[in-house]
Coordinates of C-alpha atoms and ligand atoms in Angstrom, one line a residue:
M1 CA 1.0 9.8 -9.8
A2 CA 4.0 10.8 -7.7
A3 CA 7.3 10.0 -9.3
I4 CA 10.7 8.9 -8.1
Y5 CA 13.6 11.0 -9.2
Y6 CA 17.0 9.5 -9.4
T7 CA 20.4 11.0 -10.3
I8 CA 23.6 9.0 -10.7
T9 CA 27.0 10.5 -11.1
P10 CA 30.4 8.8 -11.6
K11 CA 31.8 10.8 -8.6
H12 CA 35.2 9.4 -7.7
L13 CA 36.5 7.4 -10.6
A14 CA 39.7 6.2 -8.8
A15 CA 37.7 5.1 -5.8
H16 CA 35.1 3.5 -8.0
L17 CA 32.2 5.4 -6.4
F18 CA 29.0 6.4 -8.0
E19 CA 27.0 9.1 -6.1
V20 CA 23.3 8.4 -6.3
T21 CA 20.3 10.5 -5.2
V22 CA 16.7 9.4 -4.9
A23 CA 14.0 12.0 -4.3
I24 CA 10.3 11.4 -3.6
D25 CA 7.5 14.0 -3.1
Q26 CA 5.3 11.9 -1.0
P27 CA 7.3 10.0 1.7
D28 CA 5.4 7.8 4.1
P29 CA 4.2 10.2 6.9
A30 CA 5.2 7.6 9.4
G31 CA 8.8 7.4 8.1
Q32 CA 9.8 6.2 4.6
R33 CA 11.7 3.0 4.0
F34 CA 14.1 2.3 1.1
M35 CA 15.4 -1.1 0.0
L36 CA 18.0 -2.4 -2.5
P37 CA 17.4 -5.8 -4.2
T38 CA 19.6 -8.7 -2.9
W39 CA 19.7 -10.3 -6.3
I40 CA 19.4 -9.5 -10.0
P41 CA 16.7 -11.3 -12.1
G42 CA 18.3 -13.7 -14.5
S43 CA 21.2 -14.6 -12.1
Y44 CA 19.7 -16.8 -9.4
M45 CA 21.9 -16.1 -6.4
I46 CA 21.6 -13.8 -3.4
R47 CA 24.4 -11.3 -3.9
E48 CA 23.6 -8.7 -1.2
F49 CA 24.1 -5.6 -3.4
A50 CA 23.5 -3.3 -0.3
R51 CA 27.0 -4.3 0.9
N52 CA 28.4 -1.8 -1.6
I53 CA 26.5 1.2 -0.3
I54 CA 29.2 3.0 1.6
T55 CA 27.7 6.3 3.0
L56 CA 24.1 7.4 3.1
T57 CA 22.4 10.6 4.3
A58 CA 18.8 11.9 4.0
N59 CA 17.2 15.3 4.0
C60 CA 13.8 16.8 3.7
G61 CA 14.2 20.2 2.1
D62 CA 17.0 21.8 4.1
A63 CA 16.5 19.6 7.2
P64 CA 18.6 16.5 7.8
V65 CA 16.6 13.3 8.4
A66 CA 17.8 10.5 10.6
T67 CA 18.1 7.1 8.9
Q68 CA 18.7 3.6 10.3
K69 CA 19.3 0.2 8.8
I70 CA 16.6 -2.2 9.9
D71 CA 17.8 -5.2 8.0
K72 CA 20.6 -6.0 5.6
A73 CA 18.9 -4.3 2.6
T74 CA 16.5 -1.8 4.1
W75 CA 16.9 1.8 5.5
Q76 CA 14.3 3.4 7.7
C77 CA 14.0 7.2 7.5
A78 CA 12.5 9.3 10.4
A79 CA 9.2 11.0 9.6
C80 CA 9.5 14.3 7.6
A81 CA 7.7 17.4 8.8
V82 CA 4.5 18.1 6.8
D83 CA 5.3 20.3 3.7
A84 CA 9.0 20.2 4.5
G85 CA 9.8 19.4 0.9
P86 CA 10.7 16.2 -1.0
L87 CA 12.6 13.5 0.9
M88 CA 16.0 13.0 -0.7
L89 CA 18.6 10.3 0.0
T90 CA 22.2 10.8 -1.2
Y91 CA 24.5 7.8 -1.1
E92 CA 27.7 6.4 -2.5
V93 CA 27.9 3.0 -4.3
Y94 CA 31.2 1.2 -4.6
A95 CA 31.3 -0.2 -8.1
W96 CA 34.2 -2.5 -8.8
D97 CA 32.7 -5.8 -9.9
L98 CA 33.7 -6.5 -13.5
S99 CA 30.8 -8.7 -14.4
V100 CA 27.4 -8.4 -16.2
R101 CA 25.6 -8.7 -12.8
A102 CA 26.6 -5.6 -10.8
A103 CA 28.4 -2.3 -11.3
H104 CA 31.9 -1.2 -12.4
L105 CA 33.5 2.3 -12.6
D106 CA 36.9 3.6 -13.3
A107 CA 38.4 6.4 -15.4
T108 CA 37.7 4.4 -18.6
H109 CA 34.0 3.7 -18.2
G110 CA 31.1 3.1 -16.0
F111 CA 28.6 0.3 -16.1
F112 CA 25.7 -0.4 -13.8
N113 CA 22.6 -2.5 -13.3
G114 CA 19.7 -0.7 -11.5
T115 CA 19.7 -3.5 -8.9
S116 CA 23.1 -2.3 -7.7
V117 CA 22.5 1.4 -7.5
F118 CA 18.8 2.4 -7.3
L119 CA 17.1 2.3 -3.9
L120 CA 13.4 1.6 -4.0
P121 CA 11.1 3.6 -1.8
E122 CA 8.9 1.1 -0.2
G123 CA 5.3 1.2 -1.5
Q124 CA 6.2 3.0 -4.6
R125 CA 7.3 0.1 -6.9
D126 CA 4.7 1.1 -9.5
A127 CA 5.6 4.8 -9.6
P128 CA 7.2 6.2 -12.7
C129 CA 10.9 6.9 -12.5
S130 CA 13.1 9.5 -14.0
V131 CA 16.9 9.1 -14.1
T132 CA 19.5 11.8 -14.7
I133 CA 22.9 10.4 -15.5
V134 CA 25.5 13.1 -14.9
A135 CA 28.4 12.0 -17.1
P136 CA 31.7 13.4 -18.0
E137 CA 31.5 15.4 -21.3
A138 CA 33.5 13.0 -23.3
W139 CA 31.4 10.0 -22.3
R140 CA 28.4 8.7 -24.3
I141 CA 25.6 6.6 -22.8
A142 CA 24.5 3.1 -24.1
T143 CA 21.2 1.9 -22.7
S144 CA 17.7 0.7 -23.7
L145 CA 16.2 3.0 -21.1
S146 CA 13.6 5.3 -22.7
K147 CA 14.7 8.8 -23.5
T148 CA 11.2 10.2 -23.6
P149 CA 8.5 9.9 -20.9
A150 CA 5.8 8.8 -23.4
L151 CA 7.8 5.8 -24.6
A152 CA 8.2 4.6 -21.0
G153 CA 4.4 4.7 -20.7
I154 CA 4.4 7.9 -18.7
A155 CA 2.1 10.8 -19.4
E156 CA 3.7 13.6 -21.5
H157 CA 3.2 16.1 -18.8
F158 CA 5.6 14.2 -16.5
V159 CA 8.3 16.8 -16.1
V160 CA 11.8 16.0 -15.2
E161 CA 13.8 18.0 -12.8
T162 CA 17.3 17.2 -12.0
R163 CA 17.2 17.3 -8.2
S164 CA 20.8 17.0 -7.5
Q165 CA 23.5 19.4 -6.7
S166 CA 25.9 17.2 -8.6
G167 CA 27.4 18.2 -11.9
S168 CA 29.9 20.7 -13.1
T169 CA 30.8 22.5 -16.3
N170 CA 32.6 19.4 -17.5
S171 CA 29.6 17.1 -17.2
V172 CA 26.5 16.6 -19.2
N173 CA 23.1 15.5 -17.9
H174 CA 21.3 12.7 -19.8
H175 CA 17.7 12.0 -19.0
F176 CA 15.9 8.7 -19.0
Y177 CA 12.6 7.3 -17.9
A178 CA 10.9 4.1 -16.8
S179 CA 7.3 3.5 -16.1
N180 CA 8.0 1.7 -12.8
Y181 CA 10.9 0.3 -10.7
D182 CA 10.9 -3.1 -12.3
E183 CA 11.4 -1.6 -15.7
L184 CA 14.1 0.7 -14.3
I185 CA 16.2 -2.2 -13.1
D186 CA 15.8 -4.1 -16.4
H187 CA 17.9 -1.7 -18.5
P188 CA 21.6 -1.8 -17.7
V189 CA 23.6 1.3 -18.5
E190 CA 27.1 1.6 -20.1
M191 CA 28.8 4.9 -20.2
G192 CA 32.2 5.9 -21.7
T193 CA 33.9 5.9 -25.1
F194 CA 32.7 2.6 -26.4
T195 CA 32.6 1.6 -30.1
H196 CA 29.1 2.0 -31.4
A197 CA 27.5 0.3 -34.5
T198 CA 23.9 -0.2 -35.5
F199 CA 22.0 -2.5 -37.8
E200 CA 18.3 -3.1 -38.6
A201 CA 16.6 -6.4 -38.1
C202 CA 13.0 -6.8 -39.1
G203 CA 12.7 -3.0 -39.1
I204 CA 14.1 -2.6 -35.5
T205 CA 17.3 -0.7 -34.8
H206 CA 19.8 -2.8 -32.9
H207 CA 22.9 -1.2 -31.3
I208 CA 26.2 -2.8 -30.5
A209 CA 28.3 -1.0 -27.9
I210 CA 31.8 -2.5 -27.3
T211 CA 33.7 -1.4 -24.2
G212 CA 37.4 -2.3 -23.8
K213 CA 40.3 -2.4 -26.3
H214 CA 39.5 -4.5 -29.3
R215 CA 40.1 -5.0 -33.0
A216 CA 36.7 -6.5 -33.9
D217 CA 35.4 -6.5 -37.4
M218 CA 32.2 -4.4 -36.7
T219 CA 30.8 -5.0 -40.2
R220 CA 30.8 -8.7 -39.8
L221 CA 29.6 -8.5 -36.3
C222 CA 26.6 -6.5 -37.4
A223 CA 25.9 -8.8 -40.4
D224 CA 26.0 -12.0 -38.2
F225 CA 24.0 -10.5 -35.3
K226 CA 21.4 -9.4 -37.8
R227 CA 20.9 -13.0 -39.1
I228 CA 20.5 -14.2 -35.5
C229 CA 18.0 -11.5 -34.6
E230 CA 15.9 -12.0 -37.8
A231 CA 15.8 -15.8 -37.4
Q232 CA 14.5 -15.4 -33.9
I233 CA 11.9 -12.7 -34.6
R234 CA 10.6 -14.8 -37.4
L235 CA 10.5 -17.9 -35.3
F236 CA 8.1 -16.2 -32.8
E237 CA 6.2 -14.1 -35.3
P238 CA 6.3 -16.0 -38.6
T239 CA 3.8 -13.7 -40.3
S240 CA 4.1 -10.2 -38.8
H241 CA 7.9 -10.3 -38.0
L242 CA 7.2 -8.0 -35.1
A243 CA 9.8 -7.7 -32.4
P244 CA 8.7 -7.2 -28.8
F245 CA 10.8 -4.1 -28.3
R246 CA 11.3 -0.7 -30.0
E247 CA 15.0 -1.0 -30.1
Y248 CA 17.6 -3.4 -28.7
W249 CA 21.1 -2.9 -27.3
F250 CA 24.0 -5.4 -27.1
L251 CA 26.3 -4.0 -24.3
I252 CA 29.6 -5.9 -24.8
M253 CA 32.5 -5.7 -22.4
V254 CA 35.7 -7.3 -23.9
V255 CA 38.3 -8.7 -21.5
S256 CA 41.4 -10.9 -21.9
D257 CA 39.6 -13.8 -20.3
G258 CA 36.0 -13.9 -19.4
F259 CA 32.6 -15.1 -20.6
G260 CA 29.0 -14.4 -19.6
G261 CA 25.8 -12.7 -20.4
L262 CA 22.7 -11.5 -18.7
E263 CA 19.3 -11.0 -20.4
H264 CA 17.1 -8.0 -20.2
R265 CA 13.8 -7.0 -21.9
A266 CA 15.4 -4.8 -24.6
S267 CA 19.1 -5.3 -24.1
T268 CA 21.7 -7.7 -22.9
A269 CA 25.0 -7.3 -21.1
L270 CA 27.7 -9.6 -22.5
M271 CA 31.3 -10.2 -21.4
V272 CA 33.5 -11.9 -24.0
G273 CA 37.2 -12.5 -24.7
R274 CA 38.6 -9.9 -27.1
D275 CA 40.3 -12.5 -29.2
D276 CA 37.1 -14.3 -29.6
L277 CA 35.6 -11.4 -31.6
P278 CA 36.1 -11.7 -35.4
F279 CA 39.1 -10.0 -37.0
A280 CA 38.7 -8.6 -40.5
H281 CA 41.7 -10.6 -41.7
V282 CA 40.3 -13.9 -40.4
P283 CA 37.1 -14.6 -42.4
S284 CA 36.6 -18.2 -41.2
M285 CA 34.6 -19.3 -38.2
T286 CA 36.7 -19.8 -35.1
S287 CA 35.5 -21.8 -32.0
G288 CA 35.9 -18.6 -30.0
Y289 CA 33.6 -16.6 -32.3
R290 CA 31.1 -19.4 -32.5
K291 CA 30.9 -19.2 -28.7
V292 CA 30.3 -15.4 -28.9
L293 CA 27.5 -15.9 -31.4
S294 CA 26.0 -18.7 -29.4
L295 CA 26.0 -16.5 -26.3
T296 CA 24.5 -13.6 -28.3
S297 CA 21.8 -15.9 -29.6
H298 CA 21.1 -17.2 -26.1
E299 CA 20.6 -13.9 -24.5
Y300 CA 18.5 -12.5 -27.4
F301 CA 16.3 -15.6 -27.3
H302 CA 15.6 -14.7 -23.6
S303 CA 13.8 -11.6 -24.9
W304 CA 10.9 -14.0 -25.4
N305 CA 11.8 -16.9 -23.3
V306 CA 12.0 -15.8 -19.6
K307 CA 11.7 -12.0 -20.1
R308 CA 8.2 -12.3 -21.5
I309 CA 7.2 -16.0 -21.4
K310 CA 8.1 -16.3 -17.7
P311 CA 7.4 -18.5 -14.7
A312 CA 4.4 -17.4 -12.7
G313 CA 6.6 -16.7 -9.8
F314 CA 8.6 -14.2 -11.8
I315 CA 5.7 -11.9 -12.8
H316 CA 6.2 -10.0 -9.6
Y317 CA 9.7 -10.7 -8.3
D318 CA 10.5 -10.8 -4.7
L319 CA 13.6 -8.7 -4.9
L320 CA 14.7 -9.5 -1.3
N321 CA 14.4 -13.3 -1.2
E322 CA 14.9 -16.4 -3.4
N323 CA 12.3 -16.8 -6.1
Y324 CA 11.7 -20.5 -6.6
T325 CA 10.8 -22.2 -9.8
R326 CA 11.1 -25.8 -11.1
Q327 CA 11.1 -24.6 -14.7
L328 CA 14.6 -23.4 -15.4
W329 CA 15.2 -26.6 -17.5
F330 CA 12.8 -24.9 -19.9
F331 CA 13.6 -21.2 -19.5
E332 CA 17.4 -21.8 -19.5
G333 CA 17.7 -25.3 -21.0
F334 CA 15.4 -24.8 -24.0
T335 CA 17.1 -21.4 -24.6
D336 CA 20.4 -23.2 -24.6
Y337 CA 18.9 -25.7 -27.1
Y338 CA 17.7 -22.9 -29.4
D339 CA 20.8 -20.7 -29.2
D340 CA 22.9 -23.1 -31.4
L341 CA 20.0 -24.3 -33.4
I342 CA 19.3 -20.7 -34.5
L343 CA 23.0 -20.4 -35.6
V344 CA 22.7 -23.4 -37.9
R345 CA 19.3 -22.3 -39.2
A346 CA 20.7 -18.8 -39.9
G347 CA 23.5 -20.3 -41.8
L348 CA 26.2 -19.1 -39.4
I349 CA 27.5 -22.7 -38.7
T350 CA 27.1 -25.9 -40.7
P351 CA 24.9 -28.8 -39.6
L352 CA 28.1 -30.8 -38.9
E353 CA 29.5 -28.0 -36.7
Y354 CA 26.1 -27.9 -34.9
L355 CA 26.2 -31.6 -34.2
E356 CA 29.8 -31.3 -33.0
V357 CA 28.7 -28.7 -30.5
E358 CA 25.7 -30.7 -29.3
A359 CA 27.8 -33.9 -29.0
E360 CA 30.3 -32.0 -26.7
N361 CA 27.4 -30.8 -24.6
M362 CA 25.9 -34.3 -24.3
G363 CA 29.3 -35.8 -23.5
R364 CA 29.7 -33.4 -20.5
V365 CA 26.3 -34.3 -19.1
L366 CA 26.7 -38.1 -19.7
S367 CA 30.1 -38.3 -18.1
Q368 CA 29.0 -36.9 -14.7
S369 CA 27.3 -39.0 -12.1
A370 CA 25.2 -36.0 -11.0
R371 CA 22.7 -36.7 -13.8
L372 CA 21.7 -39.9 -12.1
K373 CA 21.0 -38.2 -8.8
Q374 CA 19.3 -34.9 -9.5
S375 CA 16.6 -34.1 -12.0
V376 CA 16.6 -30.9 -14.0
A377 CA 13.4 -29.8 -12.2
D378 CA 15.1 -30.2 -8.8
S379 CA 18.3 -28.5 -10.1
S380 CA 16.1 -25.6 -11.2
F381 CA 14.5 -25.3 -7.8
D382 CA 17.8 -25.5 -5.9
T383 CA 19.8 -23.3 -8.2
W384 CA 20.1 -20.7 -5.4
I385 CA 22.2 -23.0 -3.3
K386 CA 23.5 -25.5 -5.8
Y387 CA 24.0 -24.6 -9.5
Y388 CA 25.0 -21.0 -8.6
R389 CA 27.2 -22.2 -5.7
Q390 CA 29.1 -25.0 -7.2
D391 CA 31.9 -26.6 -5.2
E392 CA 34.4 -29.4 -5.8
N393 CA 31.7 -32.0 -5.6
A394 CA 29.5 -30.5 -8.3
P395 CA 30.1 -33.2 -11.0
N396 CA 28.8 -35.8 -8.5
A397 CA 25.9 -33.7 -7.2
I398 CA 24.6 -31.0 -9.6
V399 CA 23.1 -31.6 -13.0
S400 CA 23.2 -28.5 -15.2
Y401 CA 19.7 -27.4 -16.2
Y402 CA 21.3 -25.6 -19.1
Q403 CA 23.2 -28.6 -20.6
K404 CA 20.7 -31.4 -19.7
G405 CA 17.9 -28.9 -20.2
A406 CA 19.1 -28.4 -23.8
M407 CA 19.2 -32.2 -24.2
V408 CA 15.6 -32.4 -23.0
G409 CA 14.7 -29.7 -25.5
M410 CA 16.4 -31.6 -28.4
A411 CA 14.8 -34.9 -27.3
L412 CA 11.3 -33.3 -27.1
D413 CA 11.7 -31.6 -30.5
L414 CA 12.7 -34.8 -32.1
T415 CA 10.0 -36.8 -30.3
I416 CA 7.4 -34.3 -31.5
R417 CA 8.7 -34.4 -35.1
Q418 CA 8.9 -38.2 -35.1
R419 CA 5.5 -38.9 -33.5
T420 CA 3.6 -36.3 -35.7
D421 CA 5.4 -37.4 -38.9
G422 CA 7.0 -34.0 -39.2
A423 CA 3.8 -32.1 -38.9
K424 CA 4.7 -30.4 -35.7
S425 CA 7.9 -29.3 -33.9
L426 CA 9.0 -27.5 -30.7
D427 CA 8.8 -24.3 -32.7
D428 CA 5.0 -24.7 -32.6
V429 CA 5.2 -25.1 -28.8
M430 CA 7.3 -22.0 -28.4
R431 CA 4.9 -19.9 -30.5
A432 CA 1.9 -21.3 -28.5
L433 CA 3.6 -20.3 -25.2
W434 CA 4.4 -16.9 -26.6
N435 CA 0.8 -16.3 -27.7
A436 CA -0.8 -17.7 -24.6
Y437 CA 1.5 -16.3 -21.9
G438 CA 4.3 -14.0 -23.1
K439 CA 2.4 -11.7 -25.3
V440 CA -0.3 -11.1 -22.8
N441 CA 1.9 -11.0 -19.7
I442 CA 0.6 -14.0 -17.9
G443 CA 3.0 -16.1 -15.9
V444 CA 3.5 -19.8 -16.8
P445 CA 2.3 -21.9 -13.8
E446 CA 4.3 -25.0 -12.8
F447 CA 3.5 -27.9 -15.1
A448 CA 1.7 -25.7 -17.7
I449 CA 4.5 -26.2 -20.2
E450 CA 3.8 -29.9 -20.2
T451 CA 0.1 -29.3 -20.8
I452 CA 0.7 -26.9 -23.6
V453 CA 3.1 -29.3 -25.4
E454 CA 0.4 -32.0 -25.3
T455 CA -2.3 -29.6 -26.5
V456 CA -0.2 -28.3 -29.4
T457 CA 1.0 -31.7 -30.6
G458 CA -1.9 -33.9 -29.6
L459 CA 0.6 -36.3 -28.1
D460 CA 0.6 -38.0 -24.7
L461 CA 4.0 -37.0 -23.4
K462 CA 3.5 -37.7 -19.6
A463 CA 6.1 -40.6 -19.7
F464 CA 8.6 -38.3 -21.5
F465 CA 8.4 -35.5 -18.9
A466 CA 8.3 -37.9 -16.0
E467 CA 11.6 -39.4 -17.2
A468 CA 13.4 -36.5 -18.8
V469 CA 12.4 -33.6 -16.5
Y470 CA 11.4 -35.1 -13.2
G471 CA 13.5 -38.3 -13.4
T472 CA 17.2 -39.1 -13.6
R473 CA 17.4 -41.9 -16.1
D474 CA 19.3 -41.2 -19.3
I475 CA 17.1 -40.1 -22.2
A476 CA 17.0 -42.8 -25.0
F477 CA 18.3 -40.8 -27.9
A478 CA 19.1 -43.6 -30.3
P479 CA 15.6 -44.0 -31.8
L480 CA 15.1 -40.2 -32.0
F481 CA 18.4 -39.7 -33.8
S482 CA 17.6 -42.5 -36.1
Y483 CA 14.6 -40.6 -37.3
V484 CA 16.9 -37.8 -38.5
G485 CA 19.7 -40.1 -39.8
I486 CA 22.2 -39.6 -36.9
D487 CA 24.1 -42.3 -35.1
M488 CA 25.2 -41.6 -31.5
S489 CA 28.0 -43.4 -29.8
M490 CA 30.1 -42.9 -26.6
R491 CA 33.8 -43.3 -27.0
V492 CA 36.9 -43.2 -24.8
P493 CA 38.8 -39.9 -25.1
G494 CA 41.5 -40.0 -27.7
M495 CA 39.9 -42.9 -29.6
G496 CA 39.1 -42.7 -33.3
T497 CA 38.8 -39.4 -35.1
G498 CA 38.1 -37.6 -31.9
T499 CA 35.1 -35.7 -30.7
G500 CA 32.2 -34.5 -32.7
A501 CA 30.4 -35.3 -35.8
G502 CA 31.7 -36.9 -38.9
T503 CA 30.2 -38.3 -42.0
G504 CA 29.9 -42.1 -41.8
A505 CA 33.6 -42.8 -41.8
A506 CA 34.2 -41.4 -38.3
G507 CA 36.0 -43.8 -36.1
T508 CA 37.8 -45.8 -38.8
S509 CA 41.3 -44.5 -37.9
K510 CA 41.5 -45.8 -34.4
T511 CA 44.7 -45.3 -32.5
T512 CA 46.5 -48.6 -31.9
D513 CA 47.9 -47.5 -28.5
P514 CA 46.2 -49.0 -25.5
F515 CA 44.1 -46.4 -23.8
P516 CA 45.8 -44.7 -20.9
P517 CA 44.3 -45.4 -17.5
T518 CA 42.6 -42.8 -15.4
L519 CA 42.7 -41.5 -11.9
G520 CA 39.1 -40.5 -12.0
A521 CA 39.8 -37.0 -11.0
R522 CA 40.3 -33.5 -12.5
I523 CA 43.9 -32.6 -11.8
G524 CA 45.0 -29.0 -11.7
A525 CA 48.2 -27.2 -10.7
D526 CA 48.5 -25.1 -7.6
A527 CA 50.5 -21.8 -7.2
N528 CA 53.7 -23.8 -6.8
G529 CA 53.1 -25.9 -9.9
D530 CA 52.3 -29.0 -7.8
A531 CA 49.6 -31.4 -8.9
K532 CA 46.4 -30.7 -6.9
L533 CA 43.2 -32.6 -7.2
A534 CA 40.4 -30.2 -8.2
Q535 CA 37.6 -32.7 -8.4
V536 CA 37.3 -36.4 -7.5
F537 CA 34.7 -38.3 -9.4
D538 CA 32.3 -40.8 -7.9
G539 CA 33.5 -44.4 -8.0
G540 CA 36.8 -43.4 -9.6
A541 CA 40.3 -44.7 -8.7
A542 CA 41.2 -41.7 -6.6
Q543 CA 38.0 -41.8 -4.6
Q544 CA 38.3 -45.6 -4.0
A545 CA 41.8 -45.1 -2.7
G546 CA 40.7 -42.3 -0.4
L547 CA 42.2 -39.3 -2.2
S548 CA 40.2 -36.1 -1.9
A549 CA 39.7 -32.9 -3.8
G550 CA 42.3 -30.4 -2.5
D551 CA 45.0 -33.1 -2.0
T552 CA 48.4 -32.3 -3.4
I553 CA 50.1 -35.3 -5.0
I554 CA 53.9 -35.1 -4.8
A555 CA 55.0 -38.6 -5.8
I556 CA 53.8 -41.7 -7.7
D557 CA 55.5 -45.0 -7.3
G558 CA 58.5 -43.4 -5.8
L559 CA 58.9 -40.6 -8.4
R560 CA 58.3 -36.9 -7.9
V561 CA 55.4 -35.5 -9.9
T562 CA 54.2 -32.0 -10.6
G563 CA 51.1 -30.5 -12.2
H564 CA 53.0 -30.6 -15.4
T565 CA 54.2 -34.3 -15.2
I566 CA 51.5 -36.2 -13.4
D567 CA 49.5 -37.1 -16.6
R568 CA 52.6 -38.5 -18.2
R569 CA 53.4 -40.5 -15.1
I570 CA 49.9 -42.0 -14.9
K571 CA 49.9 -42.8 -18.6
S572 CA 53.0 -45.0 -18.2
Y573 CA 50.9 -47.6 -16.3
T574 CA 48.1 -49.8 -17.5
A575 CA 44.6 -49.9 -16.1
D576 CA 44.3 -52.1 -13.0
S577 CA 47.9 -51.3 -11.9
T578 CA 48.1 -50.6 -8.2
I579 CA 50.7 -48.0 -7.3
E580 CA 51.5 -45.8 -4.3
F581 CA 50.6 -42.1 -4.3
I582 CA 52.1 -39.8 -1.8
A583 CA 50.0 -36.7 -1.2
F584 CA 49.7 -33.8 1.2
R585 CA 46.3 -33.1 2.7
R586 CA 46.7 -29.7 4.2
D587 CA 50.2 -30.1 5.7
E588 CA 49.9 -33.8 6.6
M589 CA 51.6 -36.3 4.3
M590 CA 49.6 -39.4 3.5
R591 CA 50.1 -42.6 1.4
F592 CA 47.4 -44.1 -0.8
N593 CA 47.4 -47.4 -2.8
V594 CA 45.6 -46.4 -6.0
T595 CA 44.3 -49.0 -8.5
L596 CA 44.1 -47.1 -11.8
Q597 CA 41.0 -47.7 -13.9
A598 CA 40.3 -47.9 -17.6
Q599 CA 39.0 -44.7 -19.1
P600 CA 35.2 -44.6 -19.3
A601 CA 33.6 -43.8 -22.6
S602 CA 32.9 -40.1 -21.9
V603 CA 33.1 -38.6 -25.4
C604 CA 29.8 -38.4 -27.3
V605 CA 30.1 -38.7 -31.1
L606 CA 27.2 -37.9 -33.5
T607 CA 27.6 -39.1 -37.1
T608 CA 25.3 -38.5 -39.9
R609 CA 24.1 -40.9 -42.6
D610 CA 22.0 -40.1 -45.6
T611 CA 20.0 -43.4 -45.7
P612 CA 17.1 -43.8 -45.8
P613 CA 16.6 -40.6 -47.8
E614 CA 13.6 -39.7 -45.6
A615 CA 15.9 -39.4 -42.6
K616 CA 18.1 -36.9 -44.4
L617 CA 15.0 -35.0 -45.4
Q618 CA 13.8 -34.8 -41.8
R619 CA 17.3 -33.8 -40.6
D620 CA 17.5 -31.0 -43.1
K621 CA 14.0 -29.8 -42.1
W622 CA 15.0 -29.9 -38.5
L623 CA 18.2 -27.9 -39.0
G624 CA 16.6 -25.6 -41.6
F625 CA 19.4 -26.6 -44.0
Q626 CA 18.9 -25.6 -47.6
G627 CA 21.4 -28.0 -49.1
Ligands
ZN1 ZN1 20.2 -17.9 -20.1

């Protein structure tokens, strides 16, 4: 089969330009088209990567070939003369997006996703690909792309040629292979002078490559990641302990402030804060490091859930347009449920720490009115225009299919455990989906998850799904938590022992101060330090008085306020006080009579109890706690 030959060279580091060539032996005789994806699988937003292609030329042998853009992401080449030689495009890609989703290049390193840099010759999506990375001598390459043709499912006789004039005595050619374009774009590449460490999990080599200045304790990082990986491999393959990849790469970029990850079939690109990584002299668990482990666990879980068990619509991505699914509550939400659950089961956090994290997540969902308007199925479907494009009205309009999806996952798990008397759990459902769909590369049709849950558990769960997934009523957690000896309550911020889980006695040391009133808005500070409303919540005091997101409040009850002092000012009144706010909307000064409200109970608290003993037993079983 004809192959596609790519080369990529970090060409102008200071200008952040990669030079890329793509050569094909059998161009369309009528004129070959090339396209670049508009989005990257895993991040559901049209990002128009073609906007970063700066210059592009084509030639057939020695003869230049005319090219023309025919839509935002597609180039049309003129027909090549017969036997004129391979058709080659040479183009520059501007790479200055420091995220896990695109490409980034400077003198310190290069990073790219194939979706940002590799043009696809139309009609050749299934053709094997070879990639030559022409990197500075001092740079190493971190990627899960295959280094041998055979491992990429390509015949041994597939010979690689570097069809580029690029390269110099100071650069080294690194060769990689993919059996088709979809595989090619599912292995991001990091190049530079990163820190590299490896560990084995269930017999598979796992690599950690950290880019950016850091002082992380690599030994601890390897040990903790290993526990996460082994717990997950064993969850899906309890007897064989077989991982679905030959090796795995964690590509980590550390920054001063940033957080995110993107899943791939045998790797993940992560961005984390450098001070959230563990230091050798701080052996305890910090909240920052817990978040890093949770993110790591999340992206690794995607190796099964969404990269292999995937919506039917994702089996053959449409790389130019939105790919709709109503199932992200499962593929993202349940992954979100399992990421922390794996941490407690692997012994990296305690059951109480776990409940504290879950309580925080639940409090966020339950304090926003969006949950009463949008179901997680609808939020999944509309993610392209809503969840991924949040504006100031998001808390009133968009429910997170991550956070509420995780709640649905927990509710379903506890429902199954309770109604089967502990005989079955969500783990059985995940394994069934893995065996029926993921392992055999069959897409999961809409509503098939509900069916498989009922088949595996023997339960009628239609009412559960209608309410939790397709409805907007709050899930009744109290009876489910009761089965595992947990009491749930909603409290006013600042009341009792604060947020999170306690043991029985939580809430006994209530503050005696009356609760401060609330404006019903999230208040930030603008560049001048003035108090600016970032978000205005439905039915809150600010909205009822006519204040809007974007308004800058300059005085309350005749006194000047700033972003720094406004909270203090508001706290000096009681709920139901009506006071005058003076604010600027754009450059127009306006007056508002605001009646402050009592704080709503927006903090979720989960407390454990050990009676009856059966409840504690079921809780320990659920959390995998060997106590
Ligand atoms: Zn995810």
